[in-house]
PDB file of C-alpha atoms in Angstrom:
ATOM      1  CA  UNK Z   1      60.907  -4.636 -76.328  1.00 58.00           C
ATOM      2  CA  UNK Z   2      57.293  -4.677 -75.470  1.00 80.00           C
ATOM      3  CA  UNK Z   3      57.285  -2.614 -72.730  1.00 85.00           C
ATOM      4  CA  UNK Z   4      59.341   0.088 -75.032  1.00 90.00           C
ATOM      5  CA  UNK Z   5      56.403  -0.087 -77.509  1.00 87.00           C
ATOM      6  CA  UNK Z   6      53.772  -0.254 -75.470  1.00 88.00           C
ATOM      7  CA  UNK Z   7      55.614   3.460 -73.775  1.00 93.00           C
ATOM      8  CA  UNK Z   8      55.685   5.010 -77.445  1.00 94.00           C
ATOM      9  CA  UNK Z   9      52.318   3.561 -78.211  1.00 93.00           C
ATOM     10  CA  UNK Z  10      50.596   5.542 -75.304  1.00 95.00           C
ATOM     11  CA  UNK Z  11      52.830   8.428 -75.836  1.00 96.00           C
ATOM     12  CA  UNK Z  12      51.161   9.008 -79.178  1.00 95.00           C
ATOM     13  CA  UNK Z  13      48.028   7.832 -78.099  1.00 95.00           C
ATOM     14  CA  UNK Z  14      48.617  10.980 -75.195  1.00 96.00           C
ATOM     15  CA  UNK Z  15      49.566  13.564 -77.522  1.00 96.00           C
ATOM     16  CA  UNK Z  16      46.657  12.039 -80.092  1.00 95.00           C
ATOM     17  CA  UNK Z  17      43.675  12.564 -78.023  1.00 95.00           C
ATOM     18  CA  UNK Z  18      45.292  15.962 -76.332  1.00 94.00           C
ATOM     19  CA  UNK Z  19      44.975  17.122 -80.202  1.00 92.00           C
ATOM     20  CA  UNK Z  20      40.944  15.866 -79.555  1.00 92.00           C
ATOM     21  CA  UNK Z  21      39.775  17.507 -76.596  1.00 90.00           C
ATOM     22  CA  UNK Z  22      40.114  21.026 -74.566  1.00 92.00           C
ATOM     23  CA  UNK Z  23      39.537  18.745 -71.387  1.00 93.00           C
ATOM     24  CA  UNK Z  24      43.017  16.964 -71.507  1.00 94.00           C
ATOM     25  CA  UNK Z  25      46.339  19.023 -71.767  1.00 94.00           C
ATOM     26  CA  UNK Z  26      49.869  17.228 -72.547  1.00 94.00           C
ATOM     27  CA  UNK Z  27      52.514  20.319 -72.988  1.00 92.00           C
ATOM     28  CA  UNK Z  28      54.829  18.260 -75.517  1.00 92.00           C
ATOM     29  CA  UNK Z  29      56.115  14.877 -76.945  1.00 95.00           C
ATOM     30  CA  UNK Z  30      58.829  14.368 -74.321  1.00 96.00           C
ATOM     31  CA  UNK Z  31      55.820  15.166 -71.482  1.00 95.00           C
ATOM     32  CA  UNK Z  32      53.991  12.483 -73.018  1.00 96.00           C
ATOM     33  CA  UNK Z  33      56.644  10.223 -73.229  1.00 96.00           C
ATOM     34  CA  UNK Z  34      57.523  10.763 -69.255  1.00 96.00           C
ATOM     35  CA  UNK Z  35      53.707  10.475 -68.380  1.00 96.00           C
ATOM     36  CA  UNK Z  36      53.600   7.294 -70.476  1.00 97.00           C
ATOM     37  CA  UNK Z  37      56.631   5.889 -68.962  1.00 97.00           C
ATOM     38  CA  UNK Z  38      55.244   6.676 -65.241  1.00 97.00           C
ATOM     39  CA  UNK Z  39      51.234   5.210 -66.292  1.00 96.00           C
ATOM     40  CA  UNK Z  40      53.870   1.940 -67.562  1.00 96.00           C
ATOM     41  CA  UNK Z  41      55.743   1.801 -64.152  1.00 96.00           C
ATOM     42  CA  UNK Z  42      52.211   2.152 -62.153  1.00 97.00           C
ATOM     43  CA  UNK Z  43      50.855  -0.544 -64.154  1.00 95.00           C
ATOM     44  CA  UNK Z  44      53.218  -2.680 -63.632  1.00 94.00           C
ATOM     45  CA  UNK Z  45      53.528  -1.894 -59.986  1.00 96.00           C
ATOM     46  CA  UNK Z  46      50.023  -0.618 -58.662  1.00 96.00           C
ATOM     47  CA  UNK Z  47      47.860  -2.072 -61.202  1.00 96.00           C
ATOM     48  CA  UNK Z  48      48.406  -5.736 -59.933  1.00 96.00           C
ATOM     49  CA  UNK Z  49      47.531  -5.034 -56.353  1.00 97.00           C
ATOM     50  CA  UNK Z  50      43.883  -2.687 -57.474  1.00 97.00           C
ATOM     51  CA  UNK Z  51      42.996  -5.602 -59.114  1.00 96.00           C
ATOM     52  CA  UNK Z  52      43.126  -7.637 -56.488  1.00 97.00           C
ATOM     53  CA  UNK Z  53      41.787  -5.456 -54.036  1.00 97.00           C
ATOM     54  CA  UNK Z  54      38.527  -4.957 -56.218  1.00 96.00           C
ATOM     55  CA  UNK Z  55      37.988  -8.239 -57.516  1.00 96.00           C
ATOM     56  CA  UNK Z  56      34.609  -9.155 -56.194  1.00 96.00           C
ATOM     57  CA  UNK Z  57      33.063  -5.581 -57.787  1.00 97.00           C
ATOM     58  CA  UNK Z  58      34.988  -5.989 -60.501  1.00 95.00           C
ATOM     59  CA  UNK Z  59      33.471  -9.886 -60.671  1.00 96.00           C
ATOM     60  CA  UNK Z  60      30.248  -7.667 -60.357  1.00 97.00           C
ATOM     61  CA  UNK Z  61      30.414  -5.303 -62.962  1.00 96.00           C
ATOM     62  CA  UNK Z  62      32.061  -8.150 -65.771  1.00 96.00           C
ATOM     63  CA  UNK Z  63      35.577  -6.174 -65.936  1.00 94.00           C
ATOM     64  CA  UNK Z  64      34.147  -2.903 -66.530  1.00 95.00           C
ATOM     65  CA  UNK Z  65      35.222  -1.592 -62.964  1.00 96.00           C
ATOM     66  CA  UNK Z  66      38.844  -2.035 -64.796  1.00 96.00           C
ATOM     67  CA  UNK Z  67      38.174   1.086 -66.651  1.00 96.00           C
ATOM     68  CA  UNK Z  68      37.881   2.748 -63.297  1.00 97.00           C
ATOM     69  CA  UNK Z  69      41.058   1.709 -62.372  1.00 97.00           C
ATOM     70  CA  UNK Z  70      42.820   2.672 -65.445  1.00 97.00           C
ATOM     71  CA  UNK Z  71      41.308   6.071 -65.101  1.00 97.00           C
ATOM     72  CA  UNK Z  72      42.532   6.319 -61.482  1.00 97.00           C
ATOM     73  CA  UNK Z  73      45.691   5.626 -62.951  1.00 97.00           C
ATOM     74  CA  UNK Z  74      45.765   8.200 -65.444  1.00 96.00           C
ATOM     75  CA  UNK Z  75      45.237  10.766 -62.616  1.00 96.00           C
ATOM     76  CA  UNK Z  76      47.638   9.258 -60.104  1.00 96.00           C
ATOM     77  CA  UNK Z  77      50.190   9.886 -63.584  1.00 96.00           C
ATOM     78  CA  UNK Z  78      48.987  13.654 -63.908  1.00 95.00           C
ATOM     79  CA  UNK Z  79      49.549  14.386 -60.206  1.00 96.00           C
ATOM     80  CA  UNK Z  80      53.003  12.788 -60.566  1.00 95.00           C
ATOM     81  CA  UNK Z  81      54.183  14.407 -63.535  1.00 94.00           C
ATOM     82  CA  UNK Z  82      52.768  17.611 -62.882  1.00 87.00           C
ATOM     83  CA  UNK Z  83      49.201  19.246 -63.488  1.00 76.00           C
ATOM     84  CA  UNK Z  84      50.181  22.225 -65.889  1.00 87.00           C
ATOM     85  CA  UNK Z  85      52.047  20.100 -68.210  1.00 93.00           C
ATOM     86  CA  UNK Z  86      49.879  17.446 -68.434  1.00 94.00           C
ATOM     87  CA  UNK Z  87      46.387  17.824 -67.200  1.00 95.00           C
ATOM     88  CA  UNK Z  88      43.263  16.163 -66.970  1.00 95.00           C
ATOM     89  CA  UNK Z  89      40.312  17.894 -66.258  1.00 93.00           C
ATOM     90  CA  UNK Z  90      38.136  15.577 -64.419  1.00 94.00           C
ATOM     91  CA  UNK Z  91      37.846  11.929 -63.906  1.00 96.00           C
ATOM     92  CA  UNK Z  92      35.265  10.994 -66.233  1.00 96.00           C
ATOM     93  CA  UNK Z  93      37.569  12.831 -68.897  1.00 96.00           C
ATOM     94  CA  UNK Z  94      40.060  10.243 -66.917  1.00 96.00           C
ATOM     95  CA  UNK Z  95      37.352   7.568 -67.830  1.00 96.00           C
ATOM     96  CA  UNK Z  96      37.182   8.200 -71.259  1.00 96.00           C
ATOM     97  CA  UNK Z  97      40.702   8.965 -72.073  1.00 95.00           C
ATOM     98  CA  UNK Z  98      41.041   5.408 -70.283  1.00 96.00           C
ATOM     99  CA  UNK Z  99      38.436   3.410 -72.419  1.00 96.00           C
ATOM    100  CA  UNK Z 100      40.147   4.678 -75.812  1.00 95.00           C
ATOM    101  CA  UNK Z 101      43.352   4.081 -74.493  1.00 95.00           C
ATOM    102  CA  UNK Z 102      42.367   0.592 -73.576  1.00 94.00           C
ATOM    103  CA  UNK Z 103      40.762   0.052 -76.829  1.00 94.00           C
ATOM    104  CA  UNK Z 104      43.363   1.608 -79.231  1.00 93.00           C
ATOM    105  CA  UNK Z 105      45.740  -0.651 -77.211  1.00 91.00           C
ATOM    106  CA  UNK Z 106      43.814  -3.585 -78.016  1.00 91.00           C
ATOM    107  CA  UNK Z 107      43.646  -3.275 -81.644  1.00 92.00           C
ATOM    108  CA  UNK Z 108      47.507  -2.335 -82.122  1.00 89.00           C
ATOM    109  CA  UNK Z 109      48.145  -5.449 -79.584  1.00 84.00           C
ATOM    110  CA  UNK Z 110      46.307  -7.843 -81.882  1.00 87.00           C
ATOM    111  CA  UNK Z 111      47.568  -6.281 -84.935  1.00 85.00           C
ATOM    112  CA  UNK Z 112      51.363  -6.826 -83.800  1.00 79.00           C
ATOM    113  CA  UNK Z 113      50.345 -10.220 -82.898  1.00 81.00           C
ATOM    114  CA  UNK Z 114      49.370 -11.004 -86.363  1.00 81.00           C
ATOM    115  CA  UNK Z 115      52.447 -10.163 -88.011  1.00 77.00           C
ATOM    116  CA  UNK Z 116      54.875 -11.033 -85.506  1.00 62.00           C
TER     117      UNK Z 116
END
């Protein structure tokens, strides 16, 4: 169950900031629900292995270098599912889509956790 929120949180966190910015393009809900589900299946697969492989800067930099993952993820996800229907411009736009992402996700995480 919390991986199928977690997929329909993104997904409107996708289509969200698309609505925000000229510099990220998501063609429709269902597109945003695909590029959510493959930016899930990369975390769960990829993610674990990029943080291991960059602990010591990430050690250096207090976590922050996570951000730089995420945001590598994010483009990894556009190239999968396809630049014209979901695009991201460039990867600081990857950056920053990455740090609201991460902190949107972070305030509906401890919100469930308070009423659940």
């Amino acid at each position: 169950m919390k991986f199928i929120s977690g997929v329909l949180i993104n997904a409107v966190l996708f289509i969200a900031i698309a609505g925000f910015t000229q510099s990220f393009h998501v063609a429709s809900i269902w597109v945003a629900l695909g590029a959510s589900f493959v930016l899930a299946v990369l975390n769960v697969l990829l993610k674990p292995i990029l943080l291991i492989l960059t602990l010591p800067i990430n050690f250096l930099t207090l976590g922050l270098f996570t951000f730089i993952i995420n945001a590598f993820l994010l483009q990894l996800t556009s190239k999968i599912i396809g630049g014209d229907v979901f695009a991201i411009a460039s990867f600081s736009v990857a950056i920053l889509i990455a740090i609201v992402m991460t902190l949107v996700n972070m305030i509906v995480g401890s919100a469930l956790k308070k009423q659940g």
